[in-house]
PDB file of C-alpha atoms in Angstrom:
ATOM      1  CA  UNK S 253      77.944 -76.260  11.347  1.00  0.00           C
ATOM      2  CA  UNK S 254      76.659 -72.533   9.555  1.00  0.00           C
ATOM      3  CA  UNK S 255      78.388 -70.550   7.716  1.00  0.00           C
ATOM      4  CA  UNK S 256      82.911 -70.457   7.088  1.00  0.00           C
ATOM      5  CA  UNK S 257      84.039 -70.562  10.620  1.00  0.00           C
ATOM      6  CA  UNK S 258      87.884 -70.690  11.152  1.00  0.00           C
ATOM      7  CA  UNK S 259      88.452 -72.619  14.744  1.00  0.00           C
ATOM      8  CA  UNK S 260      91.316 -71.383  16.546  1.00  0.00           C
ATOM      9  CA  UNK S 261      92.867 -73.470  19.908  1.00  0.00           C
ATOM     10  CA  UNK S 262      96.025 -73.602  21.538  1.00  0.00           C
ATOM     11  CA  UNK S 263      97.889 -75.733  24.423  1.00  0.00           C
ATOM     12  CA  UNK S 264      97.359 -75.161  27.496  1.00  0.00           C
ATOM     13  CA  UNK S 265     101.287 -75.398  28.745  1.00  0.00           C
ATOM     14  CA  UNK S 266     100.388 -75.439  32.355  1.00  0.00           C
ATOM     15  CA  UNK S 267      98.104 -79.507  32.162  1.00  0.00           C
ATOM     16  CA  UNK S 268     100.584 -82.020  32.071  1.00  0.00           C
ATOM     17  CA  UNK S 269     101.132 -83.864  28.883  1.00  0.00           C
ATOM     18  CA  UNK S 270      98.326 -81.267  27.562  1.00  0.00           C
ATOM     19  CA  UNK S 271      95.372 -83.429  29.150  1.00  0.00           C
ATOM     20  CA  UNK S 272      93.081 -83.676  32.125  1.00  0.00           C
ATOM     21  CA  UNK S 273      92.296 -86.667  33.387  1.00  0.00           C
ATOM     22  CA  UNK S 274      89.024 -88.083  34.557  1.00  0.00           C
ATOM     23  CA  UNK S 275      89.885 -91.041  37.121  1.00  0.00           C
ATOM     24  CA  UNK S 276      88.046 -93.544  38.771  1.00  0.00           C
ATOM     25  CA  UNK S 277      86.202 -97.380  39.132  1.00  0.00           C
ATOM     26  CA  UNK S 278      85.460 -97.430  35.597  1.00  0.00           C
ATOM     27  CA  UNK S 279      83.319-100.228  34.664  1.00  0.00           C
ATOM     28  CA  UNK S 280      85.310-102.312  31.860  1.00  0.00           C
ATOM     29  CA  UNK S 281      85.464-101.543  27.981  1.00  0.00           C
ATOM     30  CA  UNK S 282      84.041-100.942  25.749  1.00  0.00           C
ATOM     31  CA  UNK S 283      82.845 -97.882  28.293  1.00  0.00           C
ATOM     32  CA  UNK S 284      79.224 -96.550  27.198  1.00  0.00           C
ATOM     33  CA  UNK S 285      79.082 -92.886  25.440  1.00  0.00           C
ATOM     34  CA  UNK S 286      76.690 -91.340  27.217  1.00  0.00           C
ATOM     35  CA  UNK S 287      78.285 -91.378  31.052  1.00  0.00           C
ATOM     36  CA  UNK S 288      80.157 -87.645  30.678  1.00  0.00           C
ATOM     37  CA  UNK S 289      78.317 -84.860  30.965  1.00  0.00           C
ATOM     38  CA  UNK S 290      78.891 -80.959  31.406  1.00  0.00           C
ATOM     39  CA  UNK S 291      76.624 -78.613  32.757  1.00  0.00           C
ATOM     40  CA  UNK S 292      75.112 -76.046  30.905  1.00  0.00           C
ATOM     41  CA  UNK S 293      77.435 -73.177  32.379  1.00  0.00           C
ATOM     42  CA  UNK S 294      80.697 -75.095  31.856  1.00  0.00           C
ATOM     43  CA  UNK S 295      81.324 -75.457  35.618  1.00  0.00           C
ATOM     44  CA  UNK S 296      80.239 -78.978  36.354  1.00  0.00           C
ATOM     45  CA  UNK S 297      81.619 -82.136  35.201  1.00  0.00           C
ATOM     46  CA  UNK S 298      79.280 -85.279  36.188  1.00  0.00           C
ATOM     47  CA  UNK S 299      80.309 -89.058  35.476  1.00  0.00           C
ATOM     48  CA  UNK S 300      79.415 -92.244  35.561  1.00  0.00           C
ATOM     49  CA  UNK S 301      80.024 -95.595  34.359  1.00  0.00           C
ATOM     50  CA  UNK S 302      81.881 -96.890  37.198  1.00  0.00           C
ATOM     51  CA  UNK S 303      82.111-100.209  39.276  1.00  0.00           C
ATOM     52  CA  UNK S 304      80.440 -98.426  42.297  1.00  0.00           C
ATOM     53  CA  UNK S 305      77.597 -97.780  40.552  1.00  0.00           C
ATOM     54  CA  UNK S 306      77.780 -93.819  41.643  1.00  0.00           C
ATOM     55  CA  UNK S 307      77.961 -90.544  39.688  1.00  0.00           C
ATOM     56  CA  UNK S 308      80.860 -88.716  40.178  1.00  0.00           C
ATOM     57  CA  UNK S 309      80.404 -84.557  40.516  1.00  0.00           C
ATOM     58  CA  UNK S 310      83.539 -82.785  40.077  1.00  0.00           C
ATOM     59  CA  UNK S 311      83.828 -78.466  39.949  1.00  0.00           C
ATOM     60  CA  UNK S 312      85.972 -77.404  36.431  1.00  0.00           C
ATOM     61  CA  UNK S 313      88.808 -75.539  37.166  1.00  0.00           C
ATOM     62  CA  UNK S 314      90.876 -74.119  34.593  1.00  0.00           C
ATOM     63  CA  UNK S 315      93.796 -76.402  35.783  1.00  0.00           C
ATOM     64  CA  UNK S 316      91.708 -79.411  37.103  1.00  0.00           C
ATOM     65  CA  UNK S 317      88.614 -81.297  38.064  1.00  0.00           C
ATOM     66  CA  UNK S 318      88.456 -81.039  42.037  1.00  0.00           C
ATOM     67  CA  UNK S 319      86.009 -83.946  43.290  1.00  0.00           C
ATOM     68  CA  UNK S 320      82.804 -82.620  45.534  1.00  0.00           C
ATOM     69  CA  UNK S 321      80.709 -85.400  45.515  1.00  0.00           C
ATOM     70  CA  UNK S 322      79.678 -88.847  45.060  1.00  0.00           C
ATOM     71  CA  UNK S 323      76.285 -89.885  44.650  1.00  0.00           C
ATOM     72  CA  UNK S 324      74.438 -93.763  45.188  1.00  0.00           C
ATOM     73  CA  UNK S 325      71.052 -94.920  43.764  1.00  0.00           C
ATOM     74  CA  UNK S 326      71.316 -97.517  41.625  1.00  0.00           C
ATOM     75  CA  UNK S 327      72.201-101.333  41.930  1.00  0.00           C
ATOM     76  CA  UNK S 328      74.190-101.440  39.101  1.00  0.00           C
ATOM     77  CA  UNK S 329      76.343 -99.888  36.648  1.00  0.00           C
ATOM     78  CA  UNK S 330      75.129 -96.591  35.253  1.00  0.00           C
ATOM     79  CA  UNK S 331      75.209 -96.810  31.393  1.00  0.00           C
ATOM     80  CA  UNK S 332      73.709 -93.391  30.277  1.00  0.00           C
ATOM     81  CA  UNK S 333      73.162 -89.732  31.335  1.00  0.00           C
ATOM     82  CA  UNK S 334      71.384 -86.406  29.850  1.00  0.00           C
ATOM     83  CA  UNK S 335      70.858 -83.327  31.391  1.00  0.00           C
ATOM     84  CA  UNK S 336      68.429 -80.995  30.233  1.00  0.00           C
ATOM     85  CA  UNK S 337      67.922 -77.275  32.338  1.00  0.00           C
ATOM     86  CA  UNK S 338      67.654 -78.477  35.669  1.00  0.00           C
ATOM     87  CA  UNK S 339      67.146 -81.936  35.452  1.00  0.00           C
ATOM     88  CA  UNK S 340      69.577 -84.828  35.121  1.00  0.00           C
ATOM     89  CA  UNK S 341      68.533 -88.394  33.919  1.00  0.00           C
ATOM     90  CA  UNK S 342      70.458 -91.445  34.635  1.00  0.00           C
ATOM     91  CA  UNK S 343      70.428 -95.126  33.450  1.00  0.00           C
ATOM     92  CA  UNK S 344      71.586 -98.223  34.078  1.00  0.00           C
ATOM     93  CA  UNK S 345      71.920-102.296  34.355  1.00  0.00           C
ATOM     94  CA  UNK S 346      69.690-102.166  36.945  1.00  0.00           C
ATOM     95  CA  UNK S 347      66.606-101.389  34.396  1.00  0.00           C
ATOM     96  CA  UNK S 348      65.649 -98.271  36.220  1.00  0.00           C
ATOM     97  CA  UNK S 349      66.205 -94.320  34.848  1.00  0.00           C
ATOM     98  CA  UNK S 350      67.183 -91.858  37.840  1.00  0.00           C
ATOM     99  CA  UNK S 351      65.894 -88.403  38.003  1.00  0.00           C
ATOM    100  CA  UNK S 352      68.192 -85.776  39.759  1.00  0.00           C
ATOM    101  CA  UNK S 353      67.703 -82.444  40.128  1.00  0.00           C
ATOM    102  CA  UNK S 354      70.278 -79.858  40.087  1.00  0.00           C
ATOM    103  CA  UNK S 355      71.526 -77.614  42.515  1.00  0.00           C
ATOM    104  CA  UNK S 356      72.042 -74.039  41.966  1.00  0.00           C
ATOM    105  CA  UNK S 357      73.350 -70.873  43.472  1.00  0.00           C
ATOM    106  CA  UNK S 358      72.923 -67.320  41.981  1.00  0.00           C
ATOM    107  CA  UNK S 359      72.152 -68.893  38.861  1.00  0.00           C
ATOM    108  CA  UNK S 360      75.569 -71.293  39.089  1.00  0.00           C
ATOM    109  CA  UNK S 361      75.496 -75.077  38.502  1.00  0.00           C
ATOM    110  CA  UNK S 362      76.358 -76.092  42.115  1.00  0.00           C
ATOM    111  CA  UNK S 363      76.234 -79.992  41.432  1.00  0.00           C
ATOM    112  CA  UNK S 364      72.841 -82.398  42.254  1.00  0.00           C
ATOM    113  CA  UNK S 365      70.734 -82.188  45.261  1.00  0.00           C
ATOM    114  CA  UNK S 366      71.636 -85.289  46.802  1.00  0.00           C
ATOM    115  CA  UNK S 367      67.993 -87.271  46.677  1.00  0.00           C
ATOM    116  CA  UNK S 368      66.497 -87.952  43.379  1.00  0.00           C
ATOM    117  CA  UNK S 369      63.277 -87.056  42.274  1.00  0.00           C
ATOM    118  CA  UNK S 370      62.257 -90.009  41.376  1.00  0.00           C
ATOM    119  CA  UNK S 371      62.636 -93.601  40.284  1.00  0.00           C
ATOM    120  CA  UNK S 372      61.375 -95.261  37.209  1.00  0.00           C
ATOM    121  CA  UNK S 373      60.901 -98.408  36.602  1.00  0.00           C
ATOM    122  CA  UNK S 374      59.109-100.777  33.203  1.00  0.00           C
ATOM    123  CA  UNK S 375      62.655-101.760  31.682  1.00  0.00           C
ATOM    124  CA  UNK S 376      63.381-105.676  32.093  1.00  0.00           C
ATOM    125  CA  UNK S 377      66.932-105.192  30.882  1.00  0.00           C
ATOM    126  CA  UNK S 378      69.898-103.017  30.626  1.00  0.00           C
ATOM    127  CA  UNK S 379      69.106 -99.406  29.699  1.00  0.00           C
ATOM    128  CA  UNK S 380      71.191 -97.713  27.194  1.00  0.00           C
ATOM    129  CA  UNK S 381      69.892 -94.127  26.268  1.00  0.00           C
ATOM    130  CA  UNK S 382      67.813 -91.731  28.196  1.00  0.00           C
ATOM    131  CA  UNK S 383      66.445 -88.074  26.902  1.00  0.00           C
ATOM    132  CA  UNK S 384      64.932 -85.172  28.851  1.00  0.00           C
ATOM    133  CA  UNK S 385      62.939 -82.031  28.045  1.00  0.00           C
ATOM    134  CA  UNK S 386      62.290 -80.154  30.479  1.00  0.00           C
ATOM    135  CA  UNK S 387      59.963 -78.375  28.354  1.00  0.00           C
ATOM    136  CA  UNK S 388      57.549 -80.862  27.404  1.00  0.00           C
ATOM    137  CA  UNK S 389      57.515 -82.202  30.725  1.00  0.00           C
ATOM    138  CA  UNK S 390      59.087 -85.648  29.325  1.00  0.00           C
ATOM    139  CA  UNK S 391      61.980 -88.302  29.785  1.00  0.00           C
ATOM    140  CA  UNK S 392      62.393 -91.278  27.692  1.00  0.00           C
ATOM    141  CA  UNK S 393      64.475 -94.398  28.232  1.00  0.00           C
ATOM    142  CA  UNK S 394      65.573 -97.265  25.836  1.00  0.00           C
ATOM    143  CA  UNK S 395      66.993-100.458  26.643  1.00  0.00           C
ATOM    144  CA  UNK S 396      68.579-103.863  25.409  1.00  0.00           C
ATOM    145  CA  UNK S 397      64.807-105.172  24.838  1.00  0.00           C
ATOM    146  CA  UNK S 398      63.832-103.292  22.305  1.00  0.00           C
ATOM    147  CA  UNK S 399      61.672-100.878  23.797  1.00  0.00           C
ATOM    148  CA  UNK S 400      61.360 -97.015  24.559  1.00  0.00           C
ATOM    149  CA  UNK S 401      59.538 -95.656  27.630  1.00  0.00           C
ATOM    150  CA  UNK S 402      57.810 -92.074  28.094  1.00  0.00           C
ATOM    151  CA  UNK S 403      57.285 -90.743  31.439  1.00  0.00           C
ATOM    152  CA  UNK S 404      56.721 -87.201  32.511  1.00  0.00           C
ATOM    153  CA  UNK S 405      59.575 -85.658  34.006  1.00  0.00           C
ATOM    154  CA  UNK S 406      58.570 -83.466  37.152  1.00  0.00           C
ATOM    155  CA  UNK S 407      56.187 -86.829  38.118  1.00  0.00           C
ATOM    156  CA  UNK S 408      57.406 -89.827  36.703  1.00  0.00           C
ATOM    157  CA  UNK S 409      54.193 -91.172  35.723  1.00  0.00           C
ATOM    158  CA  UNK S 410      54.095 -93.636  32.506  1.00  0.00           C
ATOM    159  CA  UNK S 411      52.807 -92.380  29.835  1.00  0.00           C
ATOM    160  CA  UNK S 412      53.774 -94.980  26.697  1.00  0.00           C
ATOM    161  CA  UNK S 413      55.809 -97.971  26.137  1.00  0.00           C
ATOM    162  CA  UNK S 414      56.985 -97.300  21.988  1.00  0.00           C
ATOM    163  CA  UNK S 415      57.804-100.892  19.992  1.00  0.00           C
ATOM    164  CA  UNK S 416      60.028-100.028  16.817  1.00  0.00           C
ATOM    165  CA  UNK S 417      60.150-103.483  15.884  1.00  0.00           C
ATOM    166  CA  UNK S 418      58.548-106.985  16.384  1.00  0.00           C
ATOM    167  CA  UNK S 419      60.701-109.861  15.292  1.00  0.00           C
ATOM    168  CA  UNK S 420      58.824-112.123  13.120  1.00  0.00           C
ATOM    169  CA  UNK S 421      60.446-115.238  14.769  1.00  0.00           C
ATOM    170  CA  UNK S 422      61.931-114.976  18.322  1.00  0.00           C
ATOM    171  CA  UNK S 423      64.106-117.313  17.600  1.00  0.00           C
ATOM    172  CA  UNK S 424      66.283-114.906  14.943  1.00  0.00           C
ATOM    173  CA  UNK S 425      67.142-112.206  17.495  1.00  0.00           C
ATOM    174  CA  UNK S 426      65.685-109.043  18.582  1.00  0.00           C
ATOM    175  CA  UNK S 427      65.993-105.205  18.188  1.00  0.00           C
ATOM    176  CA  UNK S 428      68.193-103.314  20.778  1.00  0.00           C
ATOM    177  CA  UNK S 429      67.778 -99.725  21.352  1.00  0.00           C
ATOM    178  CA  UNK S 430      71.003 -98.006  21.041  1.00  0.00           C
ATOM    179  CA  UNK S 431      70.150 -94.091  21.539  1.00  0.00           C
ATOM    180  CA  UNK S 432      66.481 -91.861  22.554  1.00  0.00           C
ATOM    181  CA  UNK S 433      66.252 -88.417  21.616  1.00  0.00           C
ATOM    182  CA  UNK S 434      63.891 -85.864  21.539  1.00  0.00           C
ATOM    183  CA  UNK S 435      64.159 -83.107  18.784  1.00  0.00           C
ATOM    184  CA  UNK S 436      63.067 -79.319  19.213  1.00  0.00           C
ATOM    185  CA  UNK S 437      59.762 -80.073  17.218  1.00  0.00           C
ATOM    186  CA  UNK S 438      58.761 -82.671  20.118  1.00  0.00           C
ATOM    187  CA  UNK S 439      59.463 -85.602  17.510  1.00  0.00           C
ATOM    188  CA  UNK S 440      61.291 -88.251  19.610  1.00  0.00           C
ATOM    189  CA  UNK S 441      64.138 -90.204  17.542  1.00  0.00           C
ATOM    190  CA  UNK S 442      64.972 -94.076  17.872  1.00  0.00           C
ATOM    191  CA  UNK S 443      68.171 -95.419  17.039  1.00  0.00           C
ATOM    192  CA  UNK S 444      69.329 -99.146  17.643  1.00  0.00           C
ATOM    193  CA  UNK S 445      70.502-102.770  15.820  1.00  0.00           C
ATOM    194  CA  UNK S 446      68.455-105.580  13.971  1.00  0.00           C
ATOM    195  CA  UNK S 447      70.042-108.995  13.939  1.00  0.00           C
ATOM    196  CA  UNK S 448      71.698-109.646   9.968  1.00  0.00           C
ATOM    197  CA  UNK S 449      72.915-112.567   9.026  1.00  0.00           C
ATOM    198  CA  UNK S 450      74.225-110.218   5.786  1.00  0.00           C
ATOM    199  CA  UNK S 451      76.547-107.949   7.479  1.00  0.00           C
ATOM    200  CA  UNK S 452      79.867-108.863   8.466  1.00  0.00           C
ATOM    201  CA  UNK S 453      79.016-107.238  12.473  1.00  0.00           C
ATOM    202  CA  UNK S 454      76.062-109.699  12.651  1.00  0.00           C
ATOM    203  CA  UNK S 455      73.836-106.625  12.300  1.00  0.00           C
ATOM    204  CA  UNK S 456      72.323-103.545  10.679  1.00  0.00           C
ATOM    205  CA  UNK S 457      71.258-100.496  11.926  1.00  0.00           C
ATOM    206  CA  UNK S 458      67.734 -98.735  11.581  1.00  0.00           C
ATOM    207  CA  UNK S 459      66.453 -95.229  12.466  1.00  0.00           C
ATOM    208  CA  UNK S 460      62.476 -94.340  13.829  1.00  0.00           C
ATOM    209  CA  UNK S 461      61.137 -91.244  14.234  1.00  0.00           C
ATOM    210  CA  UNK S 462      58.123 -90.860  16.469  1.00  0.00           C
ATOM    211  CA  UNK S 463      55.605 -88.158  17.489  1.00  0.00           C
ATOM    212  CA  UNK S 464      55.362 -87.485  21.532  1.00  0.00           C
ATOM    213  CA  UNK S 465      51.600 -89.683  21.038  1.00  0.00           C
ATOM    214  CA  UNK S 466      53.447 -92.817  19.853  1.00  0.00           C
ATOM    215  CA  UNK S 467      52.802 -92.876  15.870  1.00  0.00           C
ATOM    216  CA  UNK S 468      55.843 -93.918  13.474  1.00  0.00           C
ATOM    217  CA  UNK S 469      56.536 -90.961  10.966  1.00  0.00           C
ATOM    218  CA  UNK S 470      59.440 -92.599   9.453  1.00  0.00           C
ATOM    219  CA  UNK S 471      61.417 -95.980   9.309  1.00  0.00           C
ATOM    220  CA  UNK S 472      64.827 -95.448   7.856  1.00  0.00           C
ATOM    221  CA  UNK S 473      67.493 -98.377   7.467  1.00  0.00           C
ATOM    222  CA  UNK S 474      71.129 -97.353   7.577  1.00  0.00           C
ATOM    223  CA  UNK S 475      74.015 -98.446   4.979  1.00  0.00           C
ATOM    224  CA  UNK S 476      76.547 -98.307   7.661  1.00  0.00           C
ATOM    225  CA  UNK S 477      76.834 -99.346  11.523  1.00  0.00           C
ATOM    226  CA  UNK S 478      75.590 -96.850  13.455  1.00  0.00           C
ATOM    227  CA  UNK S 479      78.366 -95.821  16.014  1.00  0.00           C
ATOM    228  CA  UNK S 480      77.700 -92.806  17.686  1.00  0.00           C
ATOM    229  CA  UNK S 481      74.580 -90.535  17.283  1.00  0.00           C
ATOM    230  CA  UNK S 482      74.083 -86.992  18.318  1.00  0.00           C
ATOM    231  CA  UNK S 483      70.570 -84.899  18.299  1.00  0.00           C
ATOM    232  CA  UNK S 484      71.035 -81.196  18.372  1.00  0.00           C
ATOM    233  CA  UNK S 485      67.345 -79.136  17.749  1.00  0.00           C
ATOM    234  CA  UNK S 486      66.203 -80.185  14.353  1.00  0.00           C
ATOM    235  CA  UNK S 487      68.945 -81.948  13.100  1.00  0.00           C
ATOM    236  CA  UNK S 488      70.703 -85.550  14.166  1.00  0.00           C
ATOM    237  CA  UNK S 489      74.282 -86.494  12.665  1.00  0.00           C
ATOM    238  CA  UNK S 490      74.802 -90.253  12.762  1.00  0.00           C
ATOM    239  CA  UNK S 491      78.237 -91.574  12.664  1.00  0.00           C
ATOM    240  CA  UNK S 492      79.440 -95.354  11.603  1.00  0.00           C
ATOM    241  CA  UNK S 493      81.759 -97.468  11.767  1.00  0.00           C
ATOM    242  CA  UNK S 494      83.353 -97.572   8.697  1.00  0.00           C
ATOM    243  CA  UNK S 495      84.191 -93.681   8.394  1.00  0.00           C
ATOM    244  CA  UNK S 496      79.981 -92.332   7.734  1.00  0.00           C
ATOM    245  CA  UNK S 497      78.971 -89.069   8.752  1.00  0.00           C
ATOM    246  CA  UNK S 498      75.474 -88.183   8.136  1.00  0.00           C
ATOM    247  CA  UNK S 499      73.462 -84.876   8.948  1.00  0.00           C
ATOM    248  CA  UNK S 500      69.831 -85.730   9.172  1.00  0.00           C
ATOM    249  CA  UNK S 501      66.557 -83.403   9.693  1.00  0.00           C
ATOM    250  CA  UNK S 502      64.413 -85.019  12.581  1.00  0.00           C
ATOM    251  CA  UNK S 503      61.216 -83.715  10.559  1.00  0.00           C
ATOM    252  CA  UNK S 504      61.717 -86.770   8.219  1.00  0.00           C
ATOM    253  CA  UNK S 505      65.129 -88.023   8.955  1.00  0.00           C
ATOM    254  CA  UNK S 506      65.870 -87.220   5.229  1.00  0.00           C
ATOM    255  CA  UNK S 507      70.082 -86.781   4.448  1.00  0.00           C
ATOM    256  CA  UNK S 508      71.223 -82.930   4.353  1.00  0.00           C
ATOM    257  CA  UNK S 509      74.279 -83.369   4.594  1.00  0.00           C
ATOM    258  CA  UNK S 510      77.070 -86.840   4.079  1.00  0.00           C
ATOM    259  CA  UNK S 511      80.964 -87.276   4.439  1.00  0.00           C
ATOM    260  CA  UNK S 512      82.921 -89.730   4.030  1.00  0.00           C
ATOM    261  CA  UNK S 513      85.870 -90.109   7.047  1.00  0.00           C
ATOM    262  CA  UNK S 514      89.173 -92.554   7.035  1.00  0.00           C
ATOM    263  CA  UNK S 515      88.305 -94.273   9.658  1.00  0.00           C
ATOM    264  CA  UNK S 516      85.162 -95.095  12.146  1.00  0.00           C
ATOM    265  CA  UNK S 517      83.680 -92.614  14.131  1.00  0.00           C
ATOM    266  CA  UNK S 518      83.762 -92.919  17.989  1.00  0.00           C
ATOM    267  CA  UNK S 519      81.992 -89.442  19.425  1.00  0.00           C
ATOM    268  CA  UNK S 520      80.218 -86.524  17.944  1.00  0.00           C
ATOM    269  CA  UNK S 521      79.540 -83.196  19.846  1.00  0.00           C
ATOM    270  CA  UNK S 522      79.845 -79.420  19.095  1.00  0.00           C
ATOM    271  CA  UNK S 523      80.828 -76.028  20.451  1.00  0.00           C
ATOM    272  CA  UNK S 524      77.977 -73.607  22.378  1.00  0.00           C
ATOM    273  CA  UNK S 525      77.693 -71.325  19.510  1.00  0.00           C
ATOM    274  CA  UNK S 526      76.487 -73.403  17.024  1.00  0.00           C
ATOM    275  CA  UNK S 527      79.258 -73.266  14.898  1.00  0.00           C
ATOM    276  CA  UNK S 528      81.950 -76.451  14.687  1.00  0.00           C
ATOM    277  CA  UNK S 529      80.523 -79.850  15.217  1.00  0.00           C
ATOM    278  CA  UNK S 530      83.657 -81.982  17.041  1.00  0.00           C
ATOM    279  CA  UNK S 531      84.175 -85.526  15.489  1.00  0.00           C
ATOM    280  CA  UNK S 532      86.767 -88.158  17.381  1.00  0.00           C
ATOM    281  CA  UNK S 533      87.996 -91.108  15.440  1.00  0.00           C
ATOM    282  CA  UNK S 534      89.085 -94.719  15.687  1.00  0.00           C
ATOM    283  CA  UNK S 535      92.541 -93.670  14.439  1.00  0.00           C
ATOM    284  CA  UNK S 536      92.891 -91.394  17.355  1.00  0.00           C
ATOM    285  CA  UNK S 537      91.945 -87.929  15.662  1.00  0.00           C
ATOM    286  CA  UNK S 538      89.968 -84.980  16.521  1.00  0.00           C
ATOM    287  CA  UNK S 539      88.095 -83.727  13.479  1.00  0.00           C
ATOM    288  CA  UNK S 540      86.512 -79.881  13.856  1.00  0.00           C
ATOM    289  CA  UNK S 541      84.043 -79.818  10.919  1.00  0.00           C
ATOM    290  CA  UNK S 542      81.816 -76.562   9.426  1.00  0.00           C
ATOM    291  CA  UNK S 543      79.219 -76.951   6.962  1.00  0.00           C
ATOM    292  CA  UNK S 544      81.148 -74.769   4.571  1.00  0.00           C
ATOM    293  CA  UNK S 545      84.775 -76.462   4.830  1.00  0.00           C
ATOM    294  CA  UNK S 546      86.956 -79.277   4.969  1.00  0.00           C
ATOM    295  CA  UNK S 547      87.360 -80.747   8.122  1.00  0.00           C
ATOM    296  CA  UNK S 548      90.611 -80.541   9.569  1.00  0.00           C
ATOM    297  CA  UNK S 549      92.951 -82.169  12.457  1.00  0.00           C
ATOM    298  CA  UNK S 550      93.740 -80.888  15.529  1.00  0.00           C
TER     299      UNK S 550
END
C-alpha cells in the first residue's frame, strides 16, 4: 500500500496441486466472508461457517492444517468472526455474538480456551459483522435488521444500539448491515444495503461513520455494490461488484485512492508489513496491488 514494493512468491512443490485445503460441514453458498481467520502469529487457523454450528481450530504447518479442536456455542450457523489481541468474536443466525478468549503459551497462539467469556444477546435476526478492540474495551455487532450493537468487551454489558437508517415506509424494505468496523481513531464504520427499485441488484449501498458515543459524522452513498470491505487503522478499501476499488480515510470516509478492476471483487486483505494489499476476483484472479504500481496477477 506505501511506497514501490516489488512482491516476490513462489510454489510450494511439496502441497498438492499447489493448494491447502480447508475441509469440512460448510454451510451452503454463497459462504459468508468473515468465517476464516488467522491468528496474529501465523500459527492458528480458526473457521467457521459450517452446518454444525462449531468453529474449527486447526495448528499451520508448513505442509498442512492438522485439526486440534472443535468448539460448540451457538444454535446456529456462525456467519462472522474477528479477532483482535486476545479476544475472538463470533456471530451467527442465532442473533447472539460469542466472546472467546485465546489461549496462549510462551507468548504462542495455542488455540481458544474452550468456554467463552460471554454471551450477547439484543439482535432479533441474523448477524453478519462483528468488530473488536481490545483497546477500547469494545465489540460491536450488526445484523440483517438494520442495527449495530456496542458492548464492552472484557464484560459484555450494552452500551448502545446505533440506527443508520429508518425507512420512511415499512412497507418498501429495510436497511441490512453488511460489515462493523472500528478504525484506529475509535470512529466505528457502518457498511450495508438500502432497498432500490433503480439498480438492477434491487439495491444500493451506503457507508456511516460513527463516533464510539453514537453521533453520525458522515453518510456516504456508494456508486457501486458494495462487495467486500476491509478496515485496516485509518483507512477502509471498499470493493464492488462491478470491478470498484476504493481507498477511503475513516476520518471522513473521503476517496484517497480509486481503481477500476475487470471484473467484481470477492475478498480484500494485505500482507503484515503494510506493504501489498491482496485483491481476489470474480474471474478467479489474485491481484497484489501497491499504492505506487500497477497491480499485477499472480
Amino acid at each position: 500500500w506505501t511506497g514501490n514494493h516489488p512482491f516476490y512468491c513462489e510454489k510450494d512443490t511439496q502441497l498438492e496441486e499447489g493448494v491447502r485445503a480447508i475441509t469440512g460441514p460448510f454451510s451452503p453458498p454463497p459462504l459468508p466472508l468473515y468465517v476464516v481467520r488467522l491468528s496474529a502469529d501465523g500459527r492458528v487457523l480458526f473457521t467457521a461457517g459450517l452446518w454444525d454450528n462449531s468453529i474449527r481450530v486447526g495448528r499451520v504447518n508448513q505442509h498442512e492444517i492438522i485439526p486440534c479442536a472443535v468448539l460448540y456455542q451457538h444454535k446456529n450457523v456462525i456467519t462472522c468472526m474477528e479477532l483482535d489481541g486476545k479476544y475472538l468474536a463470533t456471530g451467527g443466525r442465532d442473533t447472539t455474538v460469542v466472546i472467546w478468549k485465546l489461549s496462549k503459551r510462551d507468548g504462542e497462539c495455542q488455540g481458544l480456551k474452550p468456554h467463552p467469556s460471554s454471551i450477547l444477546y439484543g439482535h432479533n435476526s441474523e448477524v453478519t459483522s462483528v468488530a473488536l478492540s481490545q483497546e477500547l474495551d469494545i465489540v460491536t455487532s450488526g445484523s440483517t435488521e438494520g442495527i449495530v450493537l456496542l458492548h464492552t468487551l472484557k464484560l459484555g454489558t450494552y452500551i448502545r444500539t446505533l440506527v443508520p437508517h429508518i425507512p420512511p415506509d415499512p412497507d418498501q424494505g429495510h436497511f441490512s448491515v453488511t460489515f462493523v468496523g472500528i478504525s484506529s481513531s475509535g470512529n466505528i464504520v457502518v457498511a450495508g444495503k438500502l432497498p432500490s427499485k433503480s439498480t438492477q441488484e434491487g439495491f444500493h449501498s451506503v457507508l456511516y461513520l460513527y463516533t464510539l458515543n453514537g453521533r453520525m459524522i458522515k453518510r456516504v452513498k456508494l456508486e457501486d455494490a458494495t462487495s467486500a470491505v476491509f478496515l485496516d487503522g485509518d483507512r477502509v478499501v471498499l470493493g464492488g461488484a462491478g470491478g470498484s476499488l476504493e481507498i477511503r480515510c475513516t476520518d471522513y470516509i473521503n476517496v484517497k485512492h480509486k481503481l477500476r478492476l475487470k471484473s467484481g471483487v470477492l475478498a480484500i486483505s494485505k500482507d503484515p508489513r503494510n506493504q501489498h494489499l491482496f485483491v481476489t476476483t470474480a474471474d478467479g484472479k489474485l491481484l497484489i496491488i501497491t499504492s505506487t504500481a500497477k497491480p499485477f496477477k499472480k
